[in-house]
Coordinates of C-alpha atoms in Angstrom, one line a residue:
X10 CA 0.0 0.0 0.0
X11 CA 2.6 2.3 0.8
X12 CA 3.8 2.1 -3.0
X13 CA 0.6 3.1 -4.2
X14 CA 0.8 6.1 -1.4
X15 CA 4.1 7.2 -2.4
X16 CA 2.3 7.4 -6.4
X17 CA -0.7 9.6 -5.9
X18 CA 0.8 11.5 -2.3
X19 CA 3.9 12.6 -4.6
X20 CA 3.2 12.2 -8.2
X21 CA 5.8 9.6 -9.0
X22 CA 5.3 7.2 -11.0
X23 CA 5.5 3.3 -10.3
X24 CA 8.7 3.0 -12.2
X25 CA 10.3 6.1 -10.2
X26 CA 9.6 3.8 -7.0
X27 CA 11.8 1.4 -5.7
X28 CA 11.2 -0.8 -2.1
X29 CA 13.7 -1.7 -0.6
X30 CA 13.9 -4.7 2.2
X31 CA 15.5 -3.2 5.4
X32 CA 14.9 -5.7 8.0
X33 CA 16.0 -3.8 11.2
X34 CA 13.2 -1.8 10.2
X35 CA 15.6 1.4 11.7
X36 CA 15.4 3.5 8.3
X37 CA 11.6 4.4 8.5
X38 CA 11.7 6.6 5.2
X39 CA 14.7 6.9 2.4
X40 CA 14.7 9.7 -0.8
X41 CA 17.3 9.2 -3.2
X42 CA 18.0 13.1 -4.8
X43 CA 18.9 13.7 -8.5
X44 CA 22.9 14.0 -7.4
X45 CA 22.5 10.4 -6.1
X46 CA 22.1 10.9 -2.5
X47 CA 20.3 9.8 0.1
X48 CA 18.3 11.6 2.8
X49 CA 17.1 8.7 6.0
X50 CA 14.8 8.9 8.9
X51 CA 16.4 6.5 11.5
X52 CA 14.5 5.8 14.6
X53 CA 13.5 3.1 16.9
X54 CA 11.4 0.2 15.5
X55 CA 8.6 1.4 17.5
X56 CA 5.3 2.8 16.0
X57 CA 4.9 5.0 18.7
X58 CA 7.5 7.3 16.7
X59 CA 5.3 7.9 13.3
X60 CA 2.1 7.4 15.6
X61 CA 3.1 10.8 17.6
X62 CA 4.6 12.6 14.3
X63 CA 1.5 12.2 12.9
X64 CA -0.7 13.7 16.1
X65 CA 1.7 16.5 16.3
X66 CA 2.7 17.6 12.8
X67 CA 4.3 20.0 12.0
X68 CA 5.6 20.0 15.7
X69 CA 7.9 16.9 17.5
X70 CA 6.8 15.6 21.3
X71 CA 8.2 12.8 22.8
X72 CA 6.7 9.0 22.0
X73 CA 8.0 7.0 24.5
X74 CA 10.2 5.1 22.0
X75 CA 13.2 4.4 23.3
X76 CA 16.0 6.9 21.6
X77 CA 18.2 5.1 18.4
X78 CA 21.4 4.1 20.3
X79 CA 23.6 5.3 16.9
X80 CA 26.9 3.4 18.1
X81 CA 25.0 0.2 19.0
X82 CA 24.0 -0.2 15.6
X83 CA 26.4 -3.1 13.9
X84 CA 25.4 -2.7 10.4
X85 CA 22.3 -1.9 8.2
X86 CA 21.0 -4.6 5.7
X87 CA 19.2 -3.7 2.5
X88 CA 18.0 -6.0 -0.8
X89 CA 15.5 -5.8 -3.2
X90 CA 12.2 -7.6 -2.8
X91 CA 11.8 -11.3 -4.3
X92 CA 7.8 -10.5 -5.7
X93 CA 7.1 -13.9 -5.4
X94 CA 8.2 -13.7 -1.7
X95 CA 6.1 -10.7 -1.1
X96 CA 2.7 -11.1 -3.7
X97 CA 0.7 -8.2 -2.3
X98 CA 3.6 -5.8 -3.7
X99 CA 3.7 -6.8 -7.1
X100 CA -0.3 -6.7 -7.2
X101 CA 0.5 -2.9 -5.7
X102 CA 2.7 -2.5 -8.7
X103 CA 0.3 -4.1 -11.3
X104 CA -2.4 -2.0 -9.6
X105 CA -0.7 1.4 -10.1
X106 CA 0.0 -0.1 -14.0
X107 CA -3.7 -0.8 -14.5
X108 CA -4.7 2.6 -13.0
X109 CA -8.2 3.6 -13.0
X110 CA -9.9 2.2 -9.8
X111 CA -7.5 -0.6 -9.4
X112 CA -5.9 1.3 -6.7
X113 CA -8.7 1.4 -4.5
X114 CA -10.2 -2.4 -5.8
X115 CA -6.7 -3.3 -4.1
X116 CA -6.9 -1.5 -1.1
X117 CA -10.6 -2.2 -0.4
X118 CA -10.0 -6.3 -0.9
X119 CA -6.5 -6.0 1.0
X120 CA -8.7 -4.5 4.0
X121 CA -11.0 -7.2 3.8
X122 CA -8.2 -10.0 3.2
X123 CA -6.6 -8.3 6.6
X124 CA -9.4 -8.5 9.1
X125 CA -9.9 -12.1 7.8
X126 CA -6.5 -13.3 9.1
X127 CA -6.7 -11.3 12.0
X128 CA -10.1 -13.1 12.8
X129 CA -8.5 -16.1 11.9
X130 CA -10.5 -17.7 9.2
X131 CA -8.2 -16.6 6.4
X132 CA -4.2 -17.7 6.7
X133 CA -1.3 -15.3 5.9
X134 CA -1.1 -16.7 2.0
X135 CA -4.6 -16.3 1.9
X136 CA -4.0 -12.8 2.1
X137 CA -2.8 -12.0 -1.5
X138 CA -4.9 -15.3 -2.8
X139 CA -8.0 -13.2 -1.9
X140 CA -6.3 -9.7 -3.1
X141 CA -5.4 -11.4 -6.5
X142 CA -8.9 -13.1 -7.3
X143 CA -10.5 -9.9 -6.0
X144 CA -8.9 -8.0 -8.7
X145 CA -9.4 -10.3 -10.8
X146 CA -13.1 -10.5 -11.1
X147 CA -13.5 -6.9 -10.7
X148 CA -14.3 -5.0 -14.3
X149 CA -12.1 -1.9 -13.6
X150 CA -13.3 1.4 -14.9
X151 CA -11.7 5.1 -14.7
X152 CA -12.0 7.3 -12.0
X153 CA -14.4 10.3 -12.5
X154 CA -15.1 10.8 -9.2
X155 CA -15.3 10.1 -5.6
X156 CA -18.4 7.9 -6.5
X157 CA -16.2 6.0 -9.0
X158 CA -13.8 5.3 -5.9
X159 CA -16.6 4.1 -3.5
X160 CA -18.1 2.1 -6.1
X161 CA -15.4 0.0 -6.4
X162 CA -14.3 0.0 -2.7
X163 CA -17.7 -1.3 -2.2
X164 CA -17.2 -4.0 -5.4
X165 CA -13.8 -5.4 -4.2
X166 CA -15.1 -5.5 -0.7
X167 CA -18.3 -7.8 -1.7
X168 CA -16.4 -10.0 -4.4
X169 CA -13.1 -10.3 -1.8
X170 CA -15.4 -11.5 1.1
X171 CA -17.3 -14.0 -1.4
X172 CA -13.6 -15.6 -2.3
X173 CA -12.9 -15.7 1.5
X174 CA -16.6 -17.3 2.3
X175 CA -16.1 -19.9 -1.1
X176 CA -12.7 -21.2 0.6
X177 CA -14.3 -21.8 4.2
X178 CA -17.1 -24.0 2.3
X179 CA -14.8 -26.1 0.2

């Protein structure tokens, strides 16, 4: 999700973004400039952090996140993503490439794919399964307006939560 945010938040498009694995999960937020550098946030792994950036934008109070110990840190890992490890970003990628409402057709069966594992009558794979047939079956249109969006939140919603109730059957 955060690909297709990074798209329609700053204008890029899916070919200008680039994920990254990082898994100390310490470098929240990376921007590679024209010159070729790079500008990090660093911080705890501890939600807490964005959580209270967000509440207080533009100003900075204190999360409760223990502070980054800087010298502690022993090295920082990166790689690119295997998409067959991680399904849900390459439908986030062939979502933005599809355009239209596929964006929100995504989102809106991811949600629903979500709060069926967390209930427990969907498993982790099951996830991007229900994400992938959701798109699927949904005709995607262009976006005129909000209505366009909410028609097709509602769509994926309804055919994602069919494809969830068809596997508990079978």
């Amino acid at each position: 999700l955060e690909v297709i945010e990074a798209h329609f938040l700053f204008g890029l498009e899916s070919s200008r973004i680039r994920v990254i694995v990082h898994p100390q999960s310490t470098i929240h937020s990376l921007v590679e400039y024209h010159d070729g550098s790079f500008l990090a946030q660093l911080g705890s792994a501890d939600m807490r952090i964005p959580i209270a950036h967000a509440l207080a934008w533009p100003e900075r109070i204190e999360s409760g996140a223990p502070t980054l110990d800087l010298a502690a840190l022993a090295r920082l890992d990166f790689s690119t993503p295997d998409l067959e490890a991680f399904p849900c970003l390459k439908l986030a990628y062939q979502a933005l490439e599809a355009g239209g409402t596929a964006p929100a057709m995504l989102n809106a069966a991811n949600e629903v794919a979500v709060a069926a594992f967390l209930n427990g009558s969907l498993g982790f794979a099951g996830i991007a399964a229900t994400v992938n047939e959701a798109l699927n079956r949904c005709a995607l249109s262009s976006v005129e307006s909000v209505a366009d969006v909410l028609e097709a939140d509602r769509r994926a919603r309804s055919v994602a939560t069919a494809v969830i109730d068809s596997g508990k059957r079978s």
